[in-house]
Amino acid sequence: MILLPFLKKGAILLALCGMLGGGVLSAQETGSVPITEAGLKALDSNVFTNDFMLALKPNVTRDRIAKIKDPFVRGLARQMAEKKYDRKARAITAEPYEPVKDLADRLRTSQYSKFENPTGIFFEEGEDVLLVMEDPKGEKLNLVIHNFGRDGGRSSYPLKAGINIIKAKNKGLGYIEYFTPNYKKAPKVRLSIPSGKVNGVFVGGVSKNSDWKKMLENSPTEVVDIVGSRVHLVYPVEELKKFCPDKGEELIALYDKIIGMEQQIMGLYKYKMLPKNRMFGRVIWNGFMHADGTGAAFHNGTMGEVGNPDKIPGSAWGIAHEFGHVNQVRPAMKWVSTGEVTNNIYSAYVNYMLNPSSMRLEHERINGGDGNMIGGRFNAYLNNGILKGENWLIQAGPDKRSGGDNRPMVHDHFVKLAPLWQLELYFKVAGKGNPDFYPDIFYKAIKMDTKGKRDGELQLAFMKNACDVSKQDLTDFFQKTGMLKPIDQELDDYTCARMTITESDCKNLIAYARKYKKPESPVIYYLSVNSVEAYKNRLPVRGACNQGITEQGNRRIISHDVWKNAAVFETYKDKEMVRITMVGTDSKDNSSTTVPYPEGSTRIEAVSWDGKRTLAYGKRPAK
């Protein structure tokens, strides 16, 4: 046998889709006998077609196979003769990728996948692993065996050209680690893995649902690799059998779509910064959901939602939220008290694109201060931020709670999200200016020199960038939402820090933004998904005073059959505004609005996209 790197010219390599081992659908054992280099060297060159040991030569008979002395090689040849050896699964083409830390530094994010080039081969602890690799032309590759099952475990082995015989220190799936600063020019490297059991890799756009079903049925381990163009998942077999038995194509397509939307918002498509590297998500066996230096993590018990393509459109928030943590651009889009906020810019947009009739901000039933109603979170923002004038990062909401251990109060992360979401609605959905508002914002954040900048400076930079990319003076909006107000306060986050913005800082930004025109709507801060069409199409409020309104204790139910195109309803006691209510509050289909009407209230005004007020109920005070 002629050993690598002295491969015969034109040696055949079969690799699924030219990049990944996988699509293999039955668990095969090549035997538990030891593999020795001496046994392989004793093999003559008339058995296999080439040194990758993937196929027999045409003239090799069963009698010839019986005479092979090495038991491992004999078993391998017998499987090939009996057509039980899936050579496509064991032929790997490893591709070079940008080093994970380098990519994170370049995009200013957390780390993308460390598990590119999945082999789809499962190894038992203590098993001899045979891997044959061609000359990598000076590049360094490793075999990583990682156990994503309940027991855990990881080991790594440097590879050399030719035959590699490795004793697996732990059980797990194999990955060819090939990260190099020379990733743009480094060669693809061909390998074969004749040992181990085939688990398979499901490749989006290549593998079919028929492959998916066979892979789940025949998997020899707890998890499977699912690889798309933008994301790589390692999810549990048994739960996929329950919740996604025949829709592997749909599952990975949805994940690719979600990650693609996040990367579009980040500006990676527009500015041609999209990495070849994928994001990474995997199952965990303790906890719930989180993101860390490995990627996004989802508990086994969540697979009924995150592993079910029929459910994902209605529950994509959690998926986008955790991957969004990885994609948070830091620190320019992740300053103090926004650790659980700016990642939800992605979540809200994904939610809107996949399931706009069930938005987490506008449509969740929760007590925002006026009882348990649909839209409670958004109304908490309107009443605590807009009406009461609380500073943005310390506005009250349903999730406000004590930080404990002498830490600052933890304020509602969803309430903080509201004005950031309104900007996306205004520019992207309603089309009132730059549709690439957030791609341009994120690009500036990625490229910003943040060295030495304090949290207050980062928040001010965000507002300045918002004015620059929109070419509109948004300072009225930022003042009204509480973002452009003086503050000097310790704020809670994963790490507490002091937020300081001075009166002078506010005046300077207001002066800077005067060179831009004011936005078309003076009440962007009233915009929600329920009213976005009115903003988009400049629809005036329609309705007849005291018509279509039902009295119900200290609430008034306003029918949208009569009252149309309002952004919010304002409740007054004479000249004092006492409540702001998002249109569609407590309505499952946006067919009515339930407006709080506290004792002593005298009227309700319907407010349109341009800030005009129309008396809907009651009587205005004498001038």
Coordinates of C-alpha atoms in Angstrom, one line a residue:
M1 CA 0.0 0.0 0.0
I2 CA 1.4 3.4 -1.0
L3 CA 0.8 5.8 2.0
L4 CA -0.1 9.4 1.8
P5 CA 1.3 12.0 1.1
F6 CA 2.4 10.0 -2.0
L7 CA -1.2 9.8 -3.3
K8 CA -1.7 8.5 -6.8
K9 CA -2.6 11.3 -9.2
G10 CA -6.3 11.4 -9.8
A11 CA -7.3 9.4 -6.7
I12 CA -11.0 9.4 -6.3
L13 CA -12.6 11.2 -3.4
L14 CA -16.4 11.1 -2.9
A15 CA -17.7 13.8 -0.7
L16 CA -21.3 14.9 -0.2
C17 CA -21.9 18.3 -1.7
G18 CA -18.2 18.9 -2.0
M19 CA -17.8 20.2 1.5
L20 CA -19.3 18.0 4.3
G21 CA -19.2 14.4 5.2
G22 CA -22.8 13.5 5.8
G23 CA -26.1 12.7 4.4
V24 CA -25.3 9.1 5.5
L25 CA -28.1 7.4 6.9
S26 CA -27.2 4.2 8.6
A27 CA -25.1 3.4 11.6
Q28 CA -22.2 1.3 10.4
E29 CA -19.5 -0.3 12.5
T30 CA -16.1 -1.0 11.0
G31 CA -15.3 -3.3 13.9
S32 CA -14.0 -2.9 17.4
V33 CA -10.7 -4.6 16.7
P34 CA -7.5 -2.6 17.2
I35 CA -6.1 -0.6 14.2
T36 CA -2.3 -0.7 13.8
E37 CA -0.1 1.1 11.4
A38 CA 1.9 -2.2 11.0
G39 CA -1.3 -3.9 9.9
L40 CA -2.1 -1.2 7.4
K41 CA 1.5 -1.2 6.0
A42 CA 1.3 -4.9 5.4
L43 CA -1.6 -4.4 3.1
D44 CA -0.7 -4.6 -0.6
S45 CA -1.9 -2.0 -3.0
N46 CA -4.3 -4.3 -4.9
V47 CA -7.2 -4.1 -2.5
F48 CA -8.5 -0.5 -2.4
T49 CA -8.7 1.9 -5.3
N50 CA -6.6 4.5 -3.4
D51 CA -5.1 5.3 0.0
F52 CA -8.3 6.8 1.3
M53 CA -9.6 3.2 1.6
L54 CA -13.1 4.1 0.3
A55 CA -13.7 1.5 -2.4
L56 CA -12.4 -1.9 -3.5
K57 CA -10.7 -2.5 -6.8
P58 CA -13.0 -4.2 -9.3
N59 CA -11.1 -7.5 -9.3
V60 CA -11.0 -8.0 -5.5
T61 CA -12.9 -11.2 -4.7
R62 CA -14.3 -12.6 -1.4
D63 CA -11.5 -15.1 -1.4
R64 CA -9.0 -12.3 -1.7
I65 CA -10.6 -10.5 1.2
A66 CA -10.5 -13.6 3.4
K67 CA -6.8 -13.7 3.0
I68 CA -6.3 -10.2 4.3
K69 CA -4.4 -10.7 7.6
D70 CA -5.3 -7.4 9.4
P71 CA -8.7 -8.0 11.0
F72 CA -9.8 -4.3 10.8
V73 CA -8.9 -4.0 7.1
R74 CA -10.5 -7.4 6.4
G75 CA -13.7 -6.3 8.0
L76 CA -13.6 -3.0 6.1
A77 CA -13.2 -4.8 2.8
R78 CA -16.0 -7.3 3.6
Q79 CA -18.4 -4.4 4.3
M80 CA -17.5 -2.9 0.9
A81 CA -18.0 -6.2 -0.9
E82 CA -21.4 -6.7 0.8
K83 CA -22.3 -3.1 -0.2
K84 CA -22.7 -2.2 3.5
Y85 CA -20.0 0.5 3.5
D86 CA -21.2 4.0 2.8
R87 CA -18.2 5.6 1.3
K88 CA -19.9 9.0 0.8
A89 CA -20.2 9.3 4.5
R90 CA -16.6 8.6 5.2
A91 CA -15.2 10.9 2.5
I92 CA -14.6 14.4 3.9
T93 CA -13.5 17.6 2.3
A94 CA -12.4 20.0 5.1
E95 CA -12.7 23.7 4.2
P96 CA -10.7 26.5 5.8
Y97 CA -12.5 29.0 8.0
E98 CA -11.6 32.3 9.6
P99 CA -10.3 31.8 13.2
V100 CA -13.3 32.2 15.5
K101 CA -11.7 34.9 17.7
D102 CA -10.5 36.9 14.7
L103 CA -14.0 36.9 13.3
A104 CA -15.5 38.0 16.6
D105 CA -13.0 40.8 16.8
R106 CA -13.7 41.9 13.2
L107 CA -17.5 41.9 13.7
R108 CA -17.3 43.0 17.4
T109 CA -19.6 40.1 18.4
S110 CA -19.4 37.0 20.5
Q111 CA -18.0 33.8 18.8
Y112 CA -19.4 31.9 15.9
S113 CA -19.1 28.1 15.5
K114 CA -16.1 26.3 16.6
F115 CA -17.4 23.1 15.0
E116 CA -17.2 23.7 11.3
N117 CA -16.5 20.6 9.1
P118 CA -18.6 18.1 10.9
T119 CA -17.7 14.6 9.9
G120 CA -21.0 12.9 10.8
I121 CA -18.9 10.1 12.4
F122 CA -19.5 8.9 16.0
F123 CA -16.7 7.4 18.1
E124 CA -16.8 5.4 21.3
E125 CA -14.5 6.1 24.2
G126 CA -11.3 4.0 23.8
E127 CA -12.0 3.2 20.2
D128 CA -9.2 3.3 17.6
V129 CA -9.8 6.0 15.1
L130 CA -8.4 5.7 11.6
L131 CA -8.2 9.0 9.6
V132 CA -6.3 9.4 6.3
M133 CA -5.5 12.9 5.2
E134 CA -3.9 14.3 2.1
D135 CA -1.0 16.9 2.4
P136 CA -2.5 20.0 3.9
K137 CA 0.2 22.2 2.4
G138 CA 1.5 23.6 5.6
E139 CA -1.9 24.2 7.3
K140 CA -2.7 22.7 10.7
L141 CA -5.8 20.6 11.1
N142 CA -7.2 18.8 14.2
L143 CA -9.7 16.1 14.8
V144 CA -12.0 17.2 17.6
I145 CA -14.3 14.6 19.3
H146 CA -17.0 16.4 21.2
N147 CA -19.8 14.7 23.2
F148 CA -22.9 16.9 23.1
G149 CA -24.8 14.3 25.0
R150 CA -25.6 14.2 28.7
D151 CA -22.2 12.9 29.7
G152 CA -20.2 15.6 27.9
G153 CA -16.5 15.4 27.0
R154 CA -14.1 16.8 24.5
S155 CA -10.7 15.9 23.1
S156 CA -8.6 17.2 20.2
Y157 CA -5.9 15.5 18.1
P158 CA -3.5 17.2 15.6
L159 CA -3.5 15.5 12.2
K160 CA -0.6 14.8 9.8
A161 CA -0.6 13.9 6.2
G162 CA -1.1 10.2 5.6
I163 CA -2.4 7.8 8.2
N164 CA -3.5 8.9 11.6
I165 CA -4.4 6.3 14.2
I166 CA -5.9 7.9 17.3
K167 CA -7.2 6.4 20.6
A168 CA -10.5 8.3 21.4
K169 CA -10.3 9.7 24.9
N170 CA -14.1 10.2 25.0
K171 CA -17.1 9.3 23.0
G172 CA -18.6 11.9 20.7
L173 CA -19.0 13.2 17.2
G174 CA -16.0 14.1 15.1
Y175 CA -15.2 17.6 13.7
I176 CA -12.2 18.6 11.5
E177 CA -10.9 21.8 13.1
Y178 CA -9.5 23.9 10.2
F179 CA -9.2 27.6 11.3
T180 CA -6.4 29.6 9.7
P181 CA -5.5 33.3 9.2
N182 CA -4.9 32.2 5.6
Y183 CA -8.6 31.1 5.2
K184 CA -9.1 33.0 2.0
K185 CA -6.3 31.2 0.1
A186 CA -5.8 27.9 2.1
P187 CA -6.6 24.7 0.2
K188 CA -9.5 22.4 0.8
V189 CA -8.1 19.2 2.4
R190 CA -9.4 15.8 1.6
L191 CA -9.7 13.1 4.3
S192 CA -11.4 9.8 4.9
I193 CA -12.5 8.2 8.1
P194 CA -12.9 4.4 7.6
S195 CA -13.5 3.8 11.4
G196 CA -16.3 4.8 13.7
K197 CA -20.1 4.7 13.2
V198 CA -21.9 6.8 10.6
N199 CA -24.3 9.3 12.2
G200 CA -24.6 11.6 9.2
V201 CA -24.8 15.3 8.6
F202 CA -28.1 16.8 7.4
V203 CA -27.2 19.5 4.9
G204 CA -29.8 22.2 4.1
G205 CA -30.4 22.6 0.4
V206 CA -28.8 19.2 -0.3
S207 CA -30.3 16.5 2.0
K208 CA -33.9 15.6 1.7
N209 CA -36.6 14.8 4.2
S210 CA -36.3 11.1 3.3
D211 CA -32.6 11.4 4.3
W212 CA -33.7 13.1 7.6
K213 CA -36.1 10.3 8.6
K214 CA -33.4 7.6 7.9
M215 CA -30.8 9.6 9.8
L216 CA -33.0 9.9 12.9
E217 CA -34.0 6.2 12.7
N218 CA -30.4 5.0 12.5
S219 CA -28.5 7.4 14.7
P220 CA -26.1 5.6 17.1
T221 CA -25.9 8.6 19.5
E222 CA -28.0 11.2 21.2
V223 CA -27.6 14.1 18.8
V224 CA -27.3 14.9 15.1
D225 CA -25.5 17.6 13.1
I226 CA -27.8 19.9 11.0
V227 CA -26.0 22.3 8.8
G228 CA -27.4 25.2 6.9
S229 CA -25.8 28.1 5.0
R230 CA -25.8 30.4 8.0
V231 CA -26.1 28.1 11.0
H232 CA -25.0 24.7 12.4
L233 CA -27.3 23.0 14.9
V234 CA -26.6 19.9 17.1
Y235 CA -30.0 18.8 18.3
P236 CA -31.3 15.7 20.2
V237 CA -32.4 12.7 18.2
E238 CA -35.3 11.5 20.4
E239 CA -36.9 15.0 20.6
L240 CA -36.6 15.5 16.9
K241 CA -38.3 12.1 16.3
K242 CA -41.2 13.5 18.4
F243 CA -41.4 17.1 17.2
C244 CA -39.8 17.1 13.8
P245 CA -40.0 13.5 12.4
D246 CA -40.1 14.4 8.7
K247 CA -39.4 18.1 8.2
G248 CA -35.6 18.4 8.4
E249 CA -35.5 20.6 5.3
E250 CA -38.1 23.0 6.8
L251 CA -36.3 23.1 10.2
I252 CA -32.9 24.2 8.9
A253 CA -34.5 26.6 6.3
L254 CA -36.2 28.4 9.2
Y255 CA -33.1 28.7 11.2
D256 CA -31.1 30.0 8.1
K257 CA -33.9 32.5 7.6
I258 CA -33.8 33.7 11.2
I259 CA -30.0 34.1 11.2
G260 CA -30.1 35.7 7.8
M261 CA -32.5 38.3 9.1
E262 CA -30.2 39.1 12.0
Q263 CA -27.2 39.4 9.8
Q264 CA -29.2 41.7 7.4
I265 CA -30.0 44.0 10.3
M266 CA -26.3 44.0 11.2
G267 CA -25.4 45.3 7.8
L268 CA -23.4 42.2 7.0
Y269 CA -25.1 41.8 3.6
K270 CA -25.2 45.4 2.6
Y271 CA -21.5 46.0 3.5
K272 CA -20.3 42.7 2.2
M273 CA -19.1 41.5 5.6
L274 CA -21.0 38.3 5.7
P275 CA -18.7 35.6 7.0
K276 CA -18.4 32.1 5.6
N277 CA -18.4 30.9 9.2
R278 CA -21.7 29.8 10.6
M279 CA -23.4 30.5 13.9
F280 CA -23.8 27.6 16.3
G281 CA -26.7 26.3 18.3
R282 CA -26.8 23.1 20.4
V283 CA -28.9 21.2 22.9
I284 CA -28.2 21.4 26.6
W285 CA -29.4 19.2 29.4
N286 CA -29.6 21.6 32.3
G287 CA -31.0 25.2 32.5
F288 CA -33.3 26.7 29.9
M289 CA -31.9 28.8 27.1
H290 CA -28.8 31.0 27.0
A291 CA -25.9 32.2 24.9
D292 CA -22.2 31.8 25.8
G293 CA -18.8 31.6 24.2
T294 CA -19.9 28.4 22.3
G295 CA -23.0 29.8 20.8
A296 CA -26.7 29.6 21.5
A297 CA -28.0 26.8 23.8
F298 CA -31.5 25.4 24.1
H299 CA -32.6 22.9 26.8
N300 CA -33.7 19.5 25.7
G301 CA -37.2 20.3 27.1
T302 CA -37.6 23.3 24.7
M303 CA -37.3 21.2 21.5
G304 CA -41.1 21.1 21.3
E305 CA -40.8 24.7 20.3
V306 CA -37.3 25.4 18.9
G307 CA -37.1 22.0 17.2
N308 CA -40.5 22.0 15.6
P309 CA -40.8 23.9 12.3
D310 CA -44.6 24.1 12.7
K311 CA -44.2 25.9 16.0
I312 CA -41.1 28.1 15.3
P313 CA -43.0 31.0 13.5
G314 CA -45.0 31.4 16.7
S315 CA -42.0 31.0 19.1
A316 CA -39.1 32.4 17.2
W317 CA -38.4 35.1 19.7
G318 CA -36.4 32.8 22.0
I319 CA -34.3 31.5 19.1
A320 CA -33.6 35.0 17.7
H321 CA -33.0 36.3 21.3
E322 CA -30.2 33.8 22.0
F323 CA -28.5 34.0 18.7
G324 CA -29.0 37.8 19.0
H325 CA -26.9 37.7 22.1
V326 CA -24.0 36.3 20.0
N327 CA -24.7 39.0 17.4
Q328 CA -24.7 41.9 19.8
V329 CA -22.1 44.4 18.6
R330 CA -20.1 45.3 21.6
P331 CA -19.7 47.8 23.1
A332 CA -21.3 50.3 20.7
M333 CA -24.6 48.4 20.6
K334 CA -24.3 46.9 24.1
W335 CA -23.8 49.4 26.8
V336 CA -24.9 49.1 30.4
S337 CA -28.5 48.0 31.0
T338 CA -28.9 46.9 27.4
G339 CA -27.5 43.4 27.7
E340 CA -31.0 42.0 27.4
V341 CA -32.3 44.7 25.1
T342 CA -30.3 45.3 21.9
N343 CA -30.3 41.6 21.1
N344 CA -34.1 42.0 20.9
I345 CA -33.9 44.4 18.0
Y346 CA -33.3 41.2 16.1
S347 CA -36.0 39.3 18.0
A348 CA -38.7 41.9 17.4
Y349 CA -37.9 42.0 13.6
V350 CA -37.9 38.2 13.3
N351 CA -41.2 38.1 15.3
Y352 CA -42.7 40.6 12.9
M353 CA -41.5 38.8 9.8
L354 CA -42.7 35.4 10.9
N355 CA -45.8 36.1 12.9
P356 CA -46.8 39.8 12.9
S357 CA -50.2 39.1 14.4
S358 CA -48.6 37.9 17.7
M359 CA -45.9 40.3 18.7
R360 CA -44.2 40.0 22.0
L361 CA -44.3 43.7 22.7
E362 CA -47.7 44.7 21.4
H363 CA -49.7 41.5 21.8
E364 CA -48.7 39.8 25.0
R365 CA -51.3 39.7 27.7
I366 CA -49.7 41.2 30.8
N367 CA -50.4 43.8 33.5
G368 CA -48.7 47.0 32.4
G369 CA -50.3 49.0 35.1
D370 CA -54.0 48.9 34.2
G371 CA -54.8 45.2 34.6
N372 CA -54.0 42.1 32.7
M373 CA -54.5 43.2 29.1
I374 CA -53.1 42.4 25.7
G375 CA -50.5 45.1 25.0
G376 CA -49.7 45.7 28.6
R377 CA -45.9 45.9 28.0
F378 CA -46.2 48.5 25.3
N379 CA -48.7 50.6 27.4
A380 CA -46.2 50.5 30.3
Y381 CA -43.7 52.2 28.0
L382 CA -46.2 54.7 26.8
N383 CA -47.3 55.7 30.4
N384 CA -44.0 55.4 32.3
G385 CA -41.8 56.7 29.5
I386 CA -43.8 59.0 27.4
L387 CA -46.4 60.3 29.8
K388 CA -44.5 60.3 33.1
G389 CA -41.2 61.2 31.5
E390 CA -39.1 58.5 33.2
N391 CA -35.5 58.1 31.9
W392 CA -35.3 55.4 29.2
L393 CA -33.3 52.8 31.0
I394 CA -35.2 53.1 34.3
Q395 CA -38.8 53.1 33.1
A396 CA -41.1 50.9 35.1
G397 CA -42.7 47.8 33.6
P398 CA -44.1 44.4 34.5
D399 CA -40.6 42.9 34.9
K400 CA -39.2 45.6 37.1
R401 CA -37.7 44.0 40.2
S402 CA -35.1 44.4 42.9
G403 CA -31.6 43.6 41.9
G404 CA -30.8 42.1 45.3
D405 CA -27.5 42.2 47.2
N406 CA -27.4 46.0 47.2
R407 CA -27.5 46.0 43.4
P408 CA -29.5 48.6 41.4
M409 CA -33.1 47.9 40.4
V410 CA -33.6 45.7 37.4
H411 CA -35.9 47.5 35.0
D412 CA -38.1 46.0 32.3
H413 CA -36.1 44.9 29.3
F414 CA -39.1 44.9 27.0
V415 CA -40.1 48.4 27.9
K416 CA -36.5 49.5 27.1
L417 CA -36.9 47.8 23.7
A418 CA -40.0 49.8 22.6
P419 CA -38.3 52.9 21.2
L420 CA -35.6 50.9 19.4
W421 CA -38.4 48.8 17.8
Q422 CA -40.3 52.0 16.9
L423 CA -37.3 53.2 14.9
E424 CA -37.3 49.9 12.9
L425 CA -41.0 50.2 12.3
Y426 CA -40.8 53.8 11.2
F427 CA -37.9 53.5 8.8
K428 CA -38.1 49.9 7.6
V429 CA -41.7 48.9 7.8
A430 CA -43.5 52.3 7.3
G431 CA -40.9 53.4 4.8
K432 CA -40.4 56.9 6.3
G433 CA -36.8 57.4 5.3
N434 CA -33.7 55.2 5.2
P435 CA -34.9 51.5 5.0
D436 CA -31.3 50.5 5.9
F437 CA -31.5 52.4 9.2
Y438 CA -30.3 49.6 11.4
P439 CA -27.8 48.1 8.9
D440 CA -26.2 51.5 8.7
I441 CA -26.3 52.0 12.5
F442 CA -24.7 48.6 13.1
Y443 CA -22.0 49.2 10.5
K444 CA -21.1 52.4 12.2
A445 CA -21.1 50.5 15.5
I446 CA -18.8 47.8 14.2
K447 CA -16.3 50.3 12.8
M448 CA -16.5 52.8 15.7
D449 CA -13.4 53.5 17.8
T450 CA -14.8 52.8 21.3
K451 CA -11.6 52.8 23.2
G452 CA -12.1 54.6 26.5
K453 CA -15.7 55.5 25.8
R454 CA -18.1 55.4 28.8
D455 CA -21.6 54.0 28.6
G456 CA -23.2 57.5 28.4
E457 CA -21.0 58.3 25.5
L458 CA -22.0 55.1 23.7
Q459 CA -25.7 55.9 24.1
L460 CA -25.1 59.4 22.8
A461 CA -23.1 58.0 19.9
F462 CA -26.1 55.7 19.0
M463 CA -28.4 58.7 18.9
K464 CA -26.0 60.8 16.8
N465 CA -25.5 57.9 14.4
A466 CA -29.3 57.5 14.2
C467 CA -29.6 61.1 13.1
D468 CA -26.7 60.7 10.6
V469 CA -28.0 57.5 8.9
S470 CA -31.6 58.7 8.7
K471 CA -30.6 62.3 7.8
Q472 CA -33.4 63.4 10.1
D473 CA -33.4 65.3 13.4
L474 CA -34.6 62.6 15.8
T475 CA -33.8 64.5 19.0
D476 CA -37.5 65.2 19.8
F477 CA -38.1 61.5 19.6
F478 CA -35.1 60.7 21.8
Q479 CA -36.1 63.4 24.4
K480 CA -39.7 62.2 24.5
T481 CA -38.7 58.5 25.0
G482 CA -36.2 59.4 27.8
M483 CA -33.1 58.5 25.9
L484 CA -31.8 62.1 25.5
K485 CA -32.1 63.2 29.1
P486 CA -29.6 63.9 31.8
I487 CA -28.8 60.9 34.0
D488 CA -26.1 60.1 36.5
Q489 CA -27.0 56.7 38.0
E490 CA -25.7 53.2 38.7
L491 CA -27.6 50.8 36.4
D492 CA -28.0 47.0 36.6
D493 CA -26.8 44.6 33.9
Y494 CA -24.7 41.5 34.0
T495 CA -22.0 43.9 35.1
C496 CA -23.3 47.1 36.8
A497 CA -21.9 50.4 35.7
R498 CA -22.7 54.1 36.0
M499 CA -24.6 55.8 33.2
T500 CA -23.8 59.5 32.9
I501 CA -25.3 61.9 30.4
T502 CA -25.1 65.6 31.2
E503 CA -27.4 68.5 30.3
S504 CA -24.5 69.8 28.2
D505 CA -24.3 66.5 26.3
C506 CA -28.0 66.8 25.5
K507 CA -27.7 70.4 24.3
N508 CA -24.7 69.5 22.1
L509 CA -26.5 66.7 20.4
I510 CA -29.6 68.8 19.8
A511 CA -27.5 71.5 18.3
Y512 CA -25.7 69.0 16.1
A513 CA -28.9 67.5 14.7
R514 CA -30.4 70.8 13.7
K515 CA -28.7 70.5 10.3
Y516 CA -31.2 67.7 9.5
K517 CA -35.0 68.0 8.8
K518 CA -37.5 66.9 11.3
P519 CA -39.2 63.6 10.7
E520 CA -42.5 63.5 8.9
S521 CA -44.3 62.3 12.0
P522 CA -43.9 64.2 15.2
V523 CA -45.2 61.2 17.2
I524 CA -43.0 58.3 16.2
Y525 CA -43.1 57.5 19.9
Y526 CA -46.7 56.5 19.5
L527 CA -46.0 54.0 16.7
S528 CA -46.7 50.3 17.1
V529 CA -47.2 47.4 14.8
N530 CA -51.0 47.9 15.2
S531 CA -50.8 51.4 13.7
V532 CA -47.9 51.0 11.2
E533 CA -50.2 51.1 8.2
A534 CA -51.6 54.4 9.3
Y535 CA -48.1 55.9 9.5
K536 CA -47.1 54.3 6.2
N537 CA -50.1 55.5 4.2
R538 CA -50.6 58.8 6.2
L539 CA -54.2 57.7 7.1
P540 CA -56.2 60.3 9.0
V541 CA -58.2 59.3 12.0
R542 CA -61.9 58.6 11.2
G543 CA -64.7 58.4 13.7
A544 CA -67.7 60.1 15.3
C545 CA -67.5 61.5 18.8
N546 CA -69.2 59.3 21.4
Q547 CA -70.1 56.7 18.7
G548 CA -68.9 53.1 18.7
I549 CA -67.8 53.4 22.4
T550 CA -69.0 51.1 25.1
E551 CA -68.8 52.0 28.8
Q552 CA -67.5 49.3 31.0
G553 CA -66.7 50.5 34.5
N554 CA -63.5 52.4 34.5
R555 CA -62.8 51.4 30.9
R556 CA -64.1 52.4 27.5
I557 CA -64.2 49.9 24.7
I558 CA -63.7 51.7 21.4
S559 CA -64.8 49.8 18.2
H560 CA -62.6 50.1 15.2
D561 CA -65.6 49.7 13.0
V562 CA -66.3 53.3 13.9
W563 CA -62.9 54.6 15.0
K564 CA -60.1 54.0 12.4
N565 CA -56.4 54.8 12.0
A566 CA -55.6 56.0 15.5
A567 CA -52.1 55.5 16.8
V568 CA -53.1 55.8 20.4
F569 CA -56.0 57.1 22.6
E570 CA -55.2 59.7 25.2
T571 CA -57.3 59.9 28.4
Y572 CA -57.6 63.3 30.1
K573 CA -58.9 64.7 33.4
D574 CA -59.8 68.2 32.1
K575 CA -56.4 69.5 30.7
E576 CA -54.3 66.8 32.3
M577 CA -53.4 63.7 30.3
V578 CA -53.7 60.7 32.7
R579 CA -53.3 57.7 30.3
I580 CA -52.0 56.8 26.9
T581 CA -53.4 53.6 25.3
M582 CA -51.9 51.8 22.3
V583 CA -54.5 51.2 19.6
G584 CA -55.7 47.6 19.7
T585 CA -55.1 47.2 23.4
D586 CA -56.8 44.0 24.7
S587 CA -58.0 43.0 21.3
K588 CA -56.8 39.7 19.7
D589 CA -57.5 41.0 16.2
N590 CA -57.0 44.7 16.5
S591 CA -60.8 45.2 16.1
S592 CA -61.2 47.4 19.2
T593 CA -59.2 49.3 21.9
T594 CA -59.8 49.0 25.6
V595 CA -59.0 52.4 27.1
P596 CA -58.5 52.9 30.9
Y597 CA -60.8 55.7 32.1
P598 CA -60.0 56.4 35.7
E599 CA -62.5 58.1 38.0
G600 CA -62.7 61.8 37.2
S601 CA -61.7 61.4 33.6
T602 CA -63.4 63.8 31.2
R603 CA -62.5 62.8 27.6
I604 CA -60.6 60.5 25.2
E605 CA -58.6 61.9 22.3
A606 CA -57.7 59.8 19.2
V607 CA -54.2 60.7 18.0
S608 CA -53.2 60.2 14.4
W609 CA -49.8 59.5 12.8
D610 CA -49.1 63.2 12.4
G611 CA -50.0 64.1 16.0
K612 CA -53.5 65.5 15.3
R613 CA -56.0 64.9 18.0
T614 CA -59.7 64.1 17.4
L615 CA -62.2 64.1 20.3
A616 CA -63.5 60.5 20.5
Y617 CA -65.4 60.6 23.8
G618 CA -66.5 63.1 26.4
K619 CA -66.1 66.8 26.3
R620 CA -63.1 69.1 25.9
P621 CA -62.7 71.8 28.6
A622 CA -63.5 75.4 27.9
K623 CA -60.5 77.3 26.6

